[in-house]
Every structure is written in structure tokens, then in C-alpha cells.
Amino acid sequence: MTHVVNAPDILLIIACAAFIVGLKRMARKDSAPRGNIISAAGMVAAVAGVLWQHHTTMALTLALIAAGSVVGVMFALRVRMTAMPELIALFNGLGGLASLCVGFVALLPEAALSPITRALSATSVIVGGVTFTGSIVAYAKLAGKINTSASVFPFQLTISAAVLALALASGAWAVVSDADQQIASVVLVVASLVLGVLAVARIGGGNMPVVVSLLNSLSGVAAAVAGTAIASPALMIAGTLVGASGLMLTRVMCKSMNRSLSKVLFAGFGAVSASGREGDTSRTISPINASDAFLLLEAARSVIVVPGYGMAVAKAQHAVHELSELLQANGTDVRFVIHPVAGRMPGHMNVLLAEAGVNYDLLSEPADVNDSMGLVDVALVIGANDVVNPDARNDPASPLYGMPVVNVDLAKAAIVLKRSMAPGFAGVDNALFTSPNTRMLFGDAKASIVTIVEQFAS
Amino acid sequence: MMVLLLLILLLAAFLGIELIHRIPSQLHTPLMSGTNAISGITIVGAIACMAIEAPAAGVLAPVAIFAAAINVVGGYVVTHRMLQMFRSSKDRANRSDA
């Protein structure tokens, strides 16, 4: 850092201001699009500022940025909204990879940094590495490339702790020993990468929104640590903003499922347990077909739609939108009730419904509707399970007990669209399915909705 | 010097929490992908690393720039795409009237 404020520094200050203003605007719907553009402009200023200082390698740097931009734009324009969670995880992983590389380079003797800053560089390698492989595992799970449930094996936590200890030890070794710096750094990188895999592998299914937002937060922390190592306030401020806001979002997710972060990370919740699979067979379920579901809906004056991950899997959002418009044309009051952890990332359902063209004003949160649930004629549950489980309210023995849910069991009637009677990702029985007010509409959610829509048309 | 840096971290952390306090859940995904793009700020560090003359830096700094550029540009574009969809049908009607 110099004592003179020069043009590149001013650009970096402008960048930080833009990130702050942009982020503030991102928190409100009306101003969010402009907030995103302001934040992007800040990034341009930051890159311009640093390029100014490092103009000797300008040509290569610009070429690399151009290549990365092309790839990024291609991904961003091609992705379907149903695939948004995995895209975000993938981008996040790339950010982690970049922080890992920066940390590694700052550790090199050629960078000639002080011991404290080298220790920070080693930390940046660890956080960046965990973010990188953790996000890649999350990506693979979300994209269905590997088993999405939590994979738990014996001594997993012990092994993870040992790998973390190895990462810390080799990091310290790389900092103090110039002679062994190279080998120690390589061990550090490998241990960090393994740690990310171990950490995310044991988290599955319905806990994914927590993981996705936590990894998002970590990528910011990685950038902030790397920034502290190379004494770049721009990196520190931007990275910390992301880390803090990501942590807040993670907290919101944890609260929405009434699970502590440590429970999500370490308990292996969501692993398929053999004992939880068999339901209580004494209770009966009442199936319904699409024609009768149509009659119920046609007669209803007030309908709520509760979507879940199953709607994303069936890609049913467009059919659902069409149904909601027909219902409204029929004089029915229609609202969409979206649980904060429905789906596989924070806000997943909102994105899908927005893609289908559902009016933003029709979307509500569980608390807005639960109080007046008794006035709802039909609750249409589309591929949601744990977020509508009344046991969370009634059964202290249920693993979901205490989780805020959408109380669809209190509506006059509930129609649950579901592929089969398999339990949700938590592997927990759902008393809603056997409740006297509930009718089960089995089959592909999209096909079922399309059939109901056709009945409306004729 | 270190104290100053730590103070910056502290202030930025509180600011980050304050800024997104009470964000509606509808905006969770755009917030995430938008902040995700900001975390690509590592690109600034990566560009600075290009100046370090060591074989490992010659490989890793370019890799970092490339990866971070995907993160940044892809993140902003996809966030923009999402936010365009988030307009209510009222907004859409207004736009087509204009």
C-alpha cells in the first residue's frame, strides 16, 4: 500500500461502493435488477483498477478474461431454470478454485510475504479448496450425477478431523519452512480438496439449500482471506460482504427447518435409513384420479398451491401456471405458498414459478397463510413432502418436530400430487398422506396437472 | 497495518449482514447468484498474482483468472436473467402498453 492515492486505488474504492450499493438494492424486488447491474459495474471498475497496476501482463490477462467470459455467458444463457441450483454450485466452485490458486501463489517464496500473510495464504488455500470440491460434489448431487442422499460411512467424522489436522499442519509447515515449502504446499492443497469432498458428501437431499448457501458464503470468505493475505482491501471488503450475507442466508435456511447448522453438517441427516422406510400400514390413504381432482378444484373458491422439489423434477411449473390461470378465470382465489427450504436451494420454487410467468404478487410465505388455513377450500401440494408434514407440529418423536411447515392438513381438503408413497428426503413418514381430508393423486405431477387443465378446457 | 485490515473485515461483516437483513425469500436465489458473482472478486487477486515470477504462478494465476472470469461474468448474467423473470404480470402489462 502506498501513501498516495492514485487512479487505480480510486477505481477500487468505486468498486467497493458499487458492491455495497448493489447489494443493498438486491434486497428489494423493485431495485434488484439495477442493483445487480451496479454490482457488475463495480466489478468492471475493480478489474480495470488492478489491470492499471499490472499492465505488463495485460494482453494475456485480457485474453483469459475474455475466454472465461465467453464460457460464463454460454452457461448463463443456456441453463434451464430447473438446473439453476447446480449452475450456482458450479460457479461457486470456480470461485473457490480461484481463491485456492491465489493462496497457493501467495505462499510461494517468490511472493516474499511475511509469515503472518503466508499463514493467511495457507488459510485461503484451505477455504478455497473446501469451497471448490465441496461445490463440485454439491453440483454432482444437484445434477443427479451421483447419489443425492447423504453418504455416511464409519469413522467419517474422525477421518474428516484427521484430514483437517493434516491440512493445518502442512499449512503451518509450508509457512515456516522455505526448504520444504513446495511439498508442504502440495500436501496442503490435496488435504483441502479431500476435506471439501468429505464435508459435503455426508449432507444430502432436503438439507441442500443449507449447503448451497453455506458454500456461497465460504466462497466469499475464501476471497476475503486471500485479500487479507495480499493486502487488497477491495478483495477483503467484497469477500466479507458475500461471506456475511451468505451466512445470514444460511441461518435463515437453518431456522426454516429448525435444524442447527452443526446438525446439518455433522449429523448425516437425510441418509436413507432402512427402519424409517416402512410406514404405519394400519392407516389408510385415499387416492383420487385427475377427473375427481378437477371437480374438487372447480368447486373451490379458495385454493393454495404448495410446490416442492417434485415440481422441479417433473418440470411441471408451466402446467401449474396454466392451471392457476384457469382457476382464476373460474373465479377462484389462488395463492402460491412457498416454504423457504422447498427445493434444493434457497428460493428455488420462486425461480421456477417466475420462469413459468406466475405473477409475483400471488406468491406468499407460510406464515401469511397458516393463520387463515381453515378458509382454504383446497390445498394443492405438488411434489412437496417434509415442508407440509403435520408431524412437525404434532409429534414430538418426529425428526422434523419443531420445523415451521405449511399447515395444509388444516385446509378443508388437500390434494397431494406424488409419484409414489416413498418418504421425503428426510426419510420420515408424513401423517398428511393418511389424514381424512387428504386425497392422493399418484403419478407424474406434470401429466396429472395437464389432465386437470384439459378437463377445464372441455 | 494488520489491525487496520482486521477492522475492515469487521466493518464489512456487519455491513453485509445489515444490507440483506429482511430480504424477502422470493429474492433468495438472485441474492445468492449475485453475491456469488461478487465473490469472483478473487479475479483481482489473480491478476495481481500474474506479476509473481515463479513457474507455479505462471500456471496457477492464469487458471485462477479464467475460473474467476467464468464465475463473475456467468454469475452476473444469470442473475440478470432471473431478475427479468421476476417482474409481476402487472409490470409486463405496463411494459407492453408503453
Coordinates of C-alpha atoms in Angstrom, one line a residue:
Chain A
M1 CA 0.0 0.0 0.0
T2 CA 1.3 3.4 -0.8
H3 CA 0.5 6.7 0.9
V4 CA -0.5 8.4 -2.3
V5 CA -4.0 7.7 -3.6
N6 CA -3.7 7.1 -7.3
A7 CA -6.1 6.4 -10.1
P8 CA -6.2 2.6 -9.7
D9 CA -6.9 2.9 -6.0
I10 CA -9.8 5.3 -6.7
L11 CA -11.2 2.7 -9.1
L12 CA -11.0 0.0 -6.4
I13 CA -12.8 2.4 -3.9
I14 CA -15.5 3.0 -6.5
A15 CA -15.8 -0.8 -6.9
C16 CA -16.4 -1.3 -3.2
A17 CA -19.0 1.4 -3.1
A18 CA -20.8 -0.2 -6.1
F19 CA -20.8 -3.6 -4.4
I20 CA -22.3 -2.1 -1.2
V21 CA -25.0 -0.1 -3.1
G22 CA -25.7 -3.0 -5.4
L23 CA -26.1 -5.5 -2.6
K24 CA -28.4 -3.1 -0.8
R25 CA -30.6 -2.9 -3.9
M26 CA -30.5 -6.6 -4.4
A27 CA -32.6 -7.0 -1.1
R28 CA -35.7 -5.4 -2.7
K29 CA -37.6 -6.6 -5.6
D30 CA -38.1 -3.4 -7.4
S31 CA -34.5 -2.3 -7.2
A32 CA -32.8 -5.7 -7.6
P33 CA -32.2 -5.6 -11.4
R34 CA -30.5 -2.3 -11.1
G35 CA -28.6 -3.4 -8.0
N36 CA -27.2 -6.3 -10.0
I37 CA -26.0 -4.0 -12.8
I38 CA -24.4 -1.6 -10.3
S39 CA -22.6 -4.5 -8.7
A40 CA -21.4 -5.7 -12.1
A41 CA -20.2 -2.2 -13.0
G42 CA -18.2 -2.3 -9.7
M43 CA -16.5 -5.5 -10.8
V44 CA -15.5 -3.8 -14.1
A45 CA -14.0 -0.9 -12.1
A46 CA -12.1 -3.3 -9.8
V47 CA -10.7 -5.3 -12.8
A48 CA -9.8 -2.0 -14.6
G49 CA -8.0 -0.8 -11.4
V50 CA -5.9 -3.8 -11.0
L51 CA -5.1 -4.1 -14.7
W52 CA -3.8 -0.5 -14.5
Q53 CA -1.3 -1.5 -11.8
H54 CA -0.3 -4.7 -13.6
H55 CA -0.2 -3.6 -17.2
T56 CA 2.9 -5.7 -18.2
T57 CA 0.8 -8.9 -18.4
M58 CA -2.3 -7.0 -19.8
A59 CA -2.6 -8.9 -23.1
L60 CA -2.6 -12.4 -21.6
T61 CA -4.8 -11.3 -18.7
L62 CA -7.4 -9.8 -21.1
A63 CA -7.4 -12.9 -23.3
L64 CA -8.0 -15.1 -20.2
I65 CA -10.8 -12.8 -19.0
A66 CA -12.4 -12.9 -22.5
A67 CA -12.2 -16.6 -22.7
G68 CA -13.7 -17.0 -19.2
S69 CA -16.5 -14.5 -20.0
V70 CA -17.5 -16.4 -23.1
V71 CA -17.7 -19.7 -21.2
G72 CA -19.6 -18.0 -18.4
V73 CA -22.1 -16.3 -20.7
M74 CA -22.7 -19.5 -22.5
F75 CA -23.5 -21.3 -19.3
A76 CA -25.7 -18.5 -18.1
L77 CA -27.8 -18.1 -21.2
R78 CA -28.2 -21.8 -21.8
V79 CA -29.1 -23.0 -18.3
R80 CA -32.8 -24.0 -17.7
M81 CA -34.3 -22.7 -14.6
T82 CA -34.8 -26.2 -13.3
A83 CA -31.0 -26.6 -13.4
M84 CA -30.2 -23.3 -11.6
P85 CA -29.1 -24.9 -8.3
E86 CA -26.3 -26.9 -9.9
L87 CA -25.2 -24.0 -12.0
I88 CA -24.8 -21.8 -8.9
A89 CA -22.9 -24.6 -7.2
L90 CA -20.6 -24.9 -10.2
F91 CA -19.9 -21.1 -10.4
N92 CA -19.3 -21.1 -6.7
G93 CA -16.8 -23.9 -7.1
L94 CA -14.9 -22.0 -9.7
G95 CA -14.6 -19.0 -7.3
G96 CA -13.2 -21.4 -4.7
L97 CA -10.7 -22.7 -7.2
A98 CA -9.5 -19.2 -8.0
S99 CA -9.0 -18.4 -4.3
L100 CA -7.1 -21.7 -3.9
C101 CA -4.8 -20.7 -6.7
V102 CA -4.2 -17.2 -5.4
G103 CA -3.5 -18.6 -1.9
F104 CA -1.0 -21.1 -3.4
V105 CA 0.8 -18.5 -5.4
A106 CA 1.0 -16.1 -2.4
L107 CA 2.6 -18.9 -0.4
L108 CA 5.5 -19.3 -2.9
P109 CA 8.8 -18.0 -1.6
E110 CA 8.9 -15.8 -4.8
A111 CA 5.9 -13.8 -3.4
A112 CA 8.1 -12.8 -0.5
L113 CA 5.4 -12.3 2.0
S114 CA 5.7 -12.1 5.8
P115 CA 4.9 -15.1 8.0
I116 CA 1.5 -13.8 9.0
T117 CA 0.4 -13.1 5.5
R118 CA 1.7 -16.5 4.4
A119 CA -0.4 -18.1 7.2
L120 CA -3.3 -16.3 5.7
S121 CA -2.4 -17.6 2.2
A122 CA -2.4 -21.1 3.6
T123 CA -5.9 -20.4 5.1
S124 CA -7.0 -19.2 1.7
V125 CA -5.9 -22.5 0.2
I126 CA -7.9 -24.5 2.7
V127 CA -11.1 -22.4 2.4
G128 CA -10.8 -22.2 -1.3
G129 CA -10.1 -25.9 -1.7
V130 CA -13.1 -26.9 0.5
T131 CA -15.3 -24.5 -1.4
F132 CA -14.1 -25.9 -4.7
T133 CA -14.5 -29.6 -4.2
G134 CA -17.5 -29.1 -1.8
S135 CA -19.3 -27.2 -4.6
I136 CA -18.4 -29.7 -7.2
V137 CA -19.8 -32.5 -5.0
A138 CA -22.9 -30.4 -4.4
Y139 CA -23.1 -29.8 -8.2
A140 CA -22.9 -33.5 -8.9
K141 CA -25.6 -34.2 -6.3
L142 CA -27.9 -31.5 -7.6
A143 CA -27.4 -32.5 -11.2
G144 CA -28.2 -36.1 -10.2
K145 CA -24.8 -37.3 -11.4
I146 CA -24.2 -39.0 -8.1
N147 CA -26.5 -40.3 -5.3
T148 CA -28.2 -37.3 -3.9
S149 CA -28.7 -38.7 -0.4
A150 CA -26.2 -38.3 2.4
S151 CA -23.4 -40.9 2.2
V152 CA -22.3 -41.8 5.7
F153 CA -19.6 -44.3 6.4
P154 CA -17.9 -45.4 9.7
F155 CA -15.4 -43.0 11.3
Q156 CA -16.2 -40.4 8.7
L157 CA -16.0 -37.5 11.1
T158 CA -12.8 -38.9 12.6
I159 CA -11.3 -39.1 9.1
S160 CA -12.5 -35.6 8.3
A161 CA -10.9 -34.3 11.5
A162 CA -7.7 -36.0 10.7
V163 CA -7.6 -34.6 7.2
L164 CA -8.3 -31.1 8.6
A165 CA -5.4 -31.6 11.1
L166 CA -3.2 -32.6 8.2
A167 CA -4.2 -29.5 6.2
L168 CA -3.5 -27.3 9.2
A169 CA -0.1 -29.0 9.9
S170 CA 1.1 -28.9 6.3
G171 CA -0.1 -25.3 6.0
A172 CA 2.0 -24.4 9.0
W173 CA 4.9 -26.3 7.6
A174 CA 4.6 -24.5 4.3
V175 CA 4.7 -21.2 6.1
V176 CA 7.8 -21.8 8.3
S177 CA 9.9 -24.0 6.1
D178 CA 11.3 -22.5 2.9
A179 CA 13.1 -25.7 2.1
D180 CA 10.1 -28.0 2.2
Q181 CA 7.7 -25.3 1.0
Q182 CA 6.8 -27.0 -2.2
I183 CA 6.0 -30.4 -0.9
A184 CA 4.1 -29.0 2.1
S185 CA 2.0 -26.7 -0.2
V186 CA 1.1 -29.7 -2.3
V187 CA 0.0 -31.7 0.7
L188 CA -2.0 -28.7 1.9
V189 CA -3.8 -28.5 -1.4
V190 CA -4.6 -32.2 -1.6
A191 CA -5.8 -32.3 2.1
S192 CA -8.1 -29.2 1.5
L193 CA -9.6 -30.8 -1.6
V194 CA -10.3 -34.1 0.2
L195 CA -11.8 -32.2 3.1
G196 CA -14.4 -30.5 0.8
V197 CA -15.5 -33.8 -0.6
L198 CA -15.8 -35.4 2.9
A199 CA -17.7 -32.5 4.3
V200 CA -20.4 -32.2 1.6
A201 CA -20.7 -36.0 0.8
R202 CA -22.4 -36.6 4.1
I203 CA -25.1 -33.9 3.5
G204 CA -28.0 -34.8 1.3
G205 CA -31.4 -34.2 -0.1
G206 CA -33.5 -31.7 1.8
N207 CA -30.5 -30.2 3.5
M208 CA -29.1 -29.0 0.2
P209 CA -30.4 -25.4 0.5
V210 CA -28.3 -25.0 3.6
V211 CA -25.3 -26.4 1.9
V212 CA -25.6 -24.3 -1.2
S213 CA -25.9 -21.1 0.8
L214 CA -23.1 -22.1 3.1
L215 CA -20.8 -22.8 0.2
N216 CA -21.8 -19.5 -1.3
S217 CA -20.8 -17.8 2.0
L218 CA -17.5 -19.8 2.1
S219 CA -16.5 -18.6 -1.4
G220 CA -16.8 -15.1 -0.1
V221 CA -14.7 -15.9 3.0
A222 CA -12.1 -17.5 0.7
A223 CA -11.8 -14.3 -1.3
A224 CA -11.6 -12.2 1.9
V225 CA -8.8 -14.3 3.3
A226 CA -6.9 -14.2 0.1
G227 CA -7.4 -10.5 0.1
T228 CA -6.0 -10.1 3.6
A229 CA -3.0 -12.2 2.5
I230 CA -2.2 -10.0 -0.4
A231 CA -3.3 -6.8 1.4
S232 CA -6.1 -6.0 -1.0
P233 CA -8.9 -4.1 0.7
A234 CA -11.2 -4.5 -2.3
L235 CA -11.0 -8.3 -2.1
M236 CA -11.4 -8.1 1.7
I237 CA -14.5 -5.9 1.6
A238 CA -16.2 -7.7 -1.3
G239 CA -15.4 -11.1 0.0
T240 CA -16.6 -10.3 3.5
L241 CA -19.8 -8.8 2.3
V242 CA -20.5 -12.1 0.5
G243 CA -19.4 -14.2 3.4
A244 CA -21.6 -12.3 5.9
S245 CA -24.7 -12.2 3.7
G246 CA -24.3 -15.8 2.8
L247 CA -24.0 -16.7 6.5
M248 CA -27.2 -14.8 7.2
L249 CA -29.0 -16.7 4.4
T250 CA -27.6 -20.0 5.8
R251 CA -29.1 -19.0 9.2
V252 CA -32.5 -18.3 7.6
M253 CA -32.4 -21.7 6.0
C254 CA -31.5 -23.5 9.2
K255 CA -34.3 -21.7 11.1
S256 CA -36.8 -22.6 8.4
M257 CA -36.0 -26.3 9.0
N258 CA -35.5 -25.9 12.8
R259 CA -32.1 -27.6 12.5
S260 CA -28.9 -26.2 13.8
L261 CA -26.0 -25.7 11.3
S262 CA -23.9 -28.2 13.1
K263 CA -26.7 -30.8 12.9
V264 CA -26.9 -30.2 9.2
L265 CA -23.2 -30.5 8.7
F266 CA -22.3 -33.4 11.0
A267 CA -25.4 -35.4 11.7
G268 CA -25.7 -37.1 8.3
F269 CA -29.4 -36.2 8.4
G270 CA -31.1 -37.4 5.2
A271 CA -29.2 -40.7 4.9
V272 CA -31.7 -43.3 3.9
S273 CA -32.4 -45.4 7.0
A274 CA -33.9 -48.9 6.5
S275 CA -36.1 -48.6 9.6
G276 CA -37.8 -45.4 8.5
R277 CA -38.9 -46.8 5.2
E278 CA -41.9 -48.9 6.3
G279 CA -44.9 -46.7 7.1
D280 CA -47.6 -47.5 9.6
T281 CA -49.8 -49.7 7.4
S282 CA -52.8 -49.5 9.7
R283 CA -53.6 -46.0 8.4
T284 CA -55.2 -45.8 5.1
I285 CA -54.7 -43.5 2.2
S286 CA -57.4 -42.2 -0.1
P287 CA -56.3 -42.0 -3.8
I288 CA -58.1 -39.7 -6.2
N289 CA -57.9 -39.5 -10.0
A290 CA -57.4 -36.4 -12.1
S291 CA -61.1 -36.0 -13.1
D292 CA -62.2 -36.0 -9.5
A293 CA -59.4 -33.6 -8.5
F294 CA -60.7 -31.4 -11.3
L295 CA -64.2 -31.4 -9.8
L296 CA -62.8 -30.5 -6.3
L297 CA -60.8 -27.7 -7.8
E298 CA -63.6 -26.4 -10.0
A299 CA -65.9 -26.1 -6.9
A300 CA -63.3 -24.5 -4.7
R301 CA -63.4 -20.8 -4.1
S302 CA -60.0 -20.6 -2.4
V303 CA -57.0 -22.7 -3.5
I304 CA -53.4 -22.6 -2.3
V305 CA -50.7 -24.3 -4.3
V306 CA -47.7 -25.6 -2.3
P307 CA -44.9 -26.6 -4.6
G308 CA -41.8 -28.7 -3.7
Y309 CA -38.8 -30.3 -5.2
G310 CA -41.1 -32.8 -7.0
M311 CA -42.4 -29.9 -9.2
A312 CA -38.9 -29.2 -10.3
V313 CA -38.2 -32.8 -11.1
A314 CA -41.4 -33.2 -13.1
K315 CA -40.7 -29.7 -14.7
A316 CA -44.4 -29.1 -14.0
Q317 CA -44.1 -25.3 -13.4
H318 CA -45.6 -24.3 -16.7
A319 CA -48.6 -26.6 -16.4
V320 CA -49.1 -25.3 -12.8
H321 CA -49.1 -21.8 -14.1
E322 CA -51.7 -22.7 -16.7
L323 CA -53.9 -24.3 -14.1
S324 CA -53.7 -21.3 -11.8
E325 CA -54.8 -19.0 -14.6
L326 CA -57.8 -21.3 -15.4
L327 CA -58.7 -21.4 -11.7
Q328 CA -58.6 -17.6 -11.5
A329 CA -60.7 -17.3 -14.7
N330 CA -63.1 -19.6 -12.9
G331 CA -63.4 -17.0 -10.1
T332 CA -61.2 -18.9 -7.6
D333 CA -58.8 -17.1 -5.3
V334 CA -55.3 -18.7 -6.0
R335 CA -52.2 -18.3 -4.0
F336 CA -48.8 -20.0 -4.1
V337 CA -47.3 -20.8 -0.7
I338 CA -43.6 -21.2 -0.8
H339 CA -41.7 -22.7 2.1
P340 CA -38.2 -21.2 2.4
V341 CA -36.5 -24.6 2.1
A342 CA -38.7 -26.1 -0.6
G343 CA -36.5 -27.4 -3.4
R344 CA -32.7 -27.7 -3.4
M345 CA -31.6 -24.1 -3.0
P346 CA -32.9 -21.0 -1.3
G347 CA -35.7 -19.5 -3.4
H348 CA -35.7 -22.5 -5.8
M349 CA -39.5 -22.6 -6.2
N350 CA -39.7 -18.8 -6.8
V351 CA -37.3 -19.0 -9.7
L352 CA -39.3 -21.9 -11.4
L353 CA -42.6 -20.1 -11.0
A354 CA -41.2 -16.8 -12.2
E355 CA -39.9 -18.7 -15.3
A356 CA -43.4 -20.0 -15.9
G357 CA -44.8 -16.5 -15.7
V358 CA -46.6 -16.7 -12.3
N359 CA -47.4 -13.3 -11.0
Y360 CA -45.0 -12.3 -8.3
D361 CA -47.9 -10.9 -6.2
L362 CA -49.5 -14.3 -5.9
L363 CA -46.5 -15.8 -4.0
S364 CA -46.7 -15.9 -0.2
E365 CA -44.8 -17.3 2.7
P366 CA -46.2 -20.0 5.0
A367 CA -46.8 -17.5 7.9
D368 CA -49.0 -15.4 5.7
V369 CA -51.4 -18.3 5.0
N370 CA -51.2 -20.6 8.0
D371 CA -53.5 -18.4 10.2
S372 CA -56.3 -18.5 7.7
M373 CA -55.8 -22.1 6.6
G374 CA -59.3 -23.1 7.7
L375 CA -60.7 -20.8 5.0
V376 CA -58.8 -22.6 2.2
D377 CA -61.0 -25.0 0.3
V378 CA -58.3 -27.0 -1.5
A379 CA -54.6 -27.1 -0.8
L380 CA -52.8 -28.5 -3.9
V381 CA -49.5 -30.0 -2.8
I382 CA -47.2 -30.5 -5.8
G383 CA -44.2 -32.7 -5.0
A384 CA -43.7 -31.2 -1.6
N385 CA -43.3 -33.5 1.4
D386 CA -41.4 -32.6 4.5
V387 CA -42.5 -28.9 4.3
V388 CA -46.1 -29.9 4.7
N389 CA -45.7 -32.6 7.3
P390 CA -48.1 -32.0 10.2
D391 CA -45.9 -34.2 12.5
A392 CA -43.5 -31.3 12.7
R393 CA -46.3 -29.7 14.7
N394 CA -47.9 -32.6 16.4
D395 CA -45.4 -35.4 17.0
P396 CA -42.5 -34.7 19.4
A397 CA -41.0 -38.0 18.3
S398 CA -40.7 -36.9 14.7
P399 CA -37.3 -35.9 13.4
L400 CA -39.0 -32.9 11.9
Y401 CA -40.6 -31.8 15.1
G402 CA -40.4 -28.0 15.6
M403 CA -39.8 -27.2 11.9
P404 CA -42.2 -24.5 10.7
V405 CA -44.4 -26.1 8.0
V406 CA -47.3 -25.1 5.7
N407 CA -50.3 -26.4 7.7
V408 CA -52.2 -27.8 4.7
D409 CA -53.7 -30.5 6.9
L410 CA -55.9 -27.7 8.4
A411 CA -57.3 -26.8 5.0
K412 CA -60.8 -28.1 4.2
A413 CA -59.2 -30.5 1.7
A414 CA -55.8 -31.3 0.5
I415 CA -54.8 -32.9 -2.9
V416 CA -51.3 -34.3 -2.8
L417 CA -49.5 -34.9 -6.1
K418 CA -46.9 -37.5 -5.6
R419 CA -45.1 -40.1 -7.7
S420 CA -45.4 -42.9 -5.1
M421 CA -45.6 -43.4 -1.4
A422 CA -41.9 -43.2 -0.9
P423 CA -41.0 -40.9 2.0
G424 CA -39.4 -37.5 1.6
F425 CA -35.7 -36.9 1.6
A426 CA -35.7 -36.9 5.4
G427 CA -37.0 -40.5 5.2
V428 CA -39.8 -39.5 7.6
D429 CA -43.4 -40.7 7.5
N430 CA -45.9 -38.0 6.6
A431 CA -49.2 -38.0 8.5
L432 CA -50.7 -35.7 5.9
F433 CA -51.0 -38.5 3.5
T434 CA -53.2 -40.6 5.8
S435 CA -55.3 -37.6 7.1
P436 CA -59.0 -37.9 6.4
N437 CA -59.0 -34.6 4.5
T438 CA -56.3 -35.7 2.1
R439 CA -56.6 -37.2 -1.4
M440 CA -53.5 -38.6 -3.0
L441 CA -53.1 -38.1 -6.8
F442 CA -50.4 -40.5 -7.8
G443 CA -48.3 -40.3 -10.9
D444 CA -46.1 -37.8 -12.7
A445 CA -47.0 -34.3 -11.4
K446 CA -46.9 -32.7 -14.9
A447 CA -49.1 -35.3 -16.5
S448 CA -51.6 -35.0 -13.7
I449 CA -51.8 -31.3 -13.9
V450 CA -52.1 -31.4 -17.7
T451 CA -55.0 -33.8 -17.4
I452 CA -56.8 -31.4 -15.0
V453 CA -56.1 -28.5 -17.3
E454 CA -57.6 -30.4 -20.2
Q455 CA -60.8 -31.1 -18.1
F456 CA -61.1 -27.4 -17.5
A457 CA -60.8 -26.7 -21.2
S458 CA -63.6 -29.1 -22.1
Chain B
M1 CA -1.3 -2.5 9.4
M2 CA -2.8 -5.9 10.3
V3 CA -5.1 -4.2 12.8
L4 CA -6.4 -1.9 10.1
L5 CA -7.1 -4.9 7.8
L6 CA -8.9 -6.7 10.6
L7 CA -11.0 -3.6 11.3
I8 CA -12.0 -3.5 7.6
L9 CA -13.1 -7.2 7.8
L10 CA -15.2 -6.4 10.9
L11 CA -17.0 -3.5 9.4
A12 CA -17.6 -5.3 6.1
A13 CA -19.1 -8.3 8.0
F14 CA -21.6 -6.2 9.9
L15 CA -22.4 -4.2 6.7
G16 CA -23.0 -7.5 4.8
I17 CA -25.5 -8.7 7.5
E18 CA -27.3 -5.3 7.6
L19 CA -27.6 -5.0 3.9
I20 CA -29.6 -8.1 3.3
H21 CA -31.5 -8.0 6.6
R22 CA -35.1 -8.8 5.9
I23 CA -34.7 -9.8 2.3
P24 CA -37.9 -11.4 1.1
S25 CA -37.5 -15.2 0.4
Q26 CA -38.5 -14.6 -3.2
L27 CA -35.2 -13.0 -3.8
H28 CA -33.0 -15.7 -2.1
T29 CA -31.8 -17.2 -5.3
P30 CA -30.9 -14.0 -7.2
L31 CA -29.2 -12.8 -4.0
M32 CA -27.1 -15.9 -3.9
S33 CA -26.1 -15.9 -7.5
G34 CA -25.5 -12.2 -7.4
T35 CA -23.2 -12.4 -4.3
N36 CA -21.7 -15.5 -5.9
A37 CA -20.6 -13.2 -8.8
I38 CA -19.2 -10.7 -6.3
S39 CA -17.1 -13.4 -4.7
G40 CA -15.4 -13.8 -8.1
I41 CA -13.6 -10.6 -6.9
T42 CA -10.7 -13.1 -6.4
I43 CA -10.0 -12.3 -10.0
V44 CA -8.4 -9.1 -8.8
G45 CA -6.0 -11.1 -6.7
A46 CA -5.4 -13.5 -9.5
I47 CA -4.4 -10.6 -11.9
A48 CA -2.0 -9.3 -9.2
C49 CA -0.5 -12.8 -9.0
M50 CA 0.5 -12.6 -12.7
A51 CA 3.3 -10.4 -11.6
I52 CA 5.0 -13.0 -9.4
E53 CA 7.7 -14.7 -11.3
A54 CA 7.7 -18.4 -10.5
P55 CA 6.8 -21.5 -12.6
A56 CA 3.8 -22.4 -10.4
A57 CA 2.5 -18.8 -10.6
G58 CA 2.8 -19.0 -14.4
V59 CA 0.3 -21.8 -14.4
L60 CA -2.0 -21.1 -11.4
A61 CA -2.5 -17.3 -11.9
P62 CA -4.0 -17.9 -15.4
V63 CA -6.1 -20.8 -14.2
A64 CA -7.4 -18.5 -11.4
I65 CA -8.2 -15.7 -13.8
F66 CA -10.0 -18.0 -16.2
A67 CA -12.1 -19.7 -13.4
A68 CA -12.9 -16.4 -11.7
A69 CA -13.9 -14.8 -15.0
I70 CA -16.5 -17.6 -15.6
N71 CA -17.7 -17.1 -12.0
V72 CA -18.0 -13.4 -12.3
V73 CA -19.5 -13.0 -15.8
G74 CA -21.7 -16.1 -15.7
G75 CA -22.9 -15.1 -12.3
Y76 CA -24.0 -11.6 -13.2
V77 CA -25.6 -12.7 -16.5
V78 CA -27.6 -15.5 -14.9
T79 CA -28.7 -13.2 -12.1
H80 CA -29.9 -10.6 -14.6
R81 CA -31.8 -13.3 -16.5
M82 CA -33.5 -14.4 -13.3
L83 CA -34.4 -10.9 -12.2
Q84 CA -36.0 -10.2 -15.6
M85 CA -38.4 -13.1 -15.0
F86 CA -39.3 -11.8 -11.5
R87 CA -41.4 -8.9 -12.8
S88 CA -45.1 -9.4 -12.0
S89 CA -47.5 -9.7 -14.8
K90 CA -48.6 -6.1 -13.9
D91 CA -45.1 -4.9 -14.8
R92 CA -45.3 -6.9 -18.0
A93 CA -48.6 -5.4 -19.0
N94 CA -47.2 -1.9 -18.3
R95 CA -44.2 -2.5 -20.5
S96 CA -46.3 -3.8 -23.4
D97 CA -48.6 -0.7 -23.1
A98 CA -45.6 1.6 -23.3

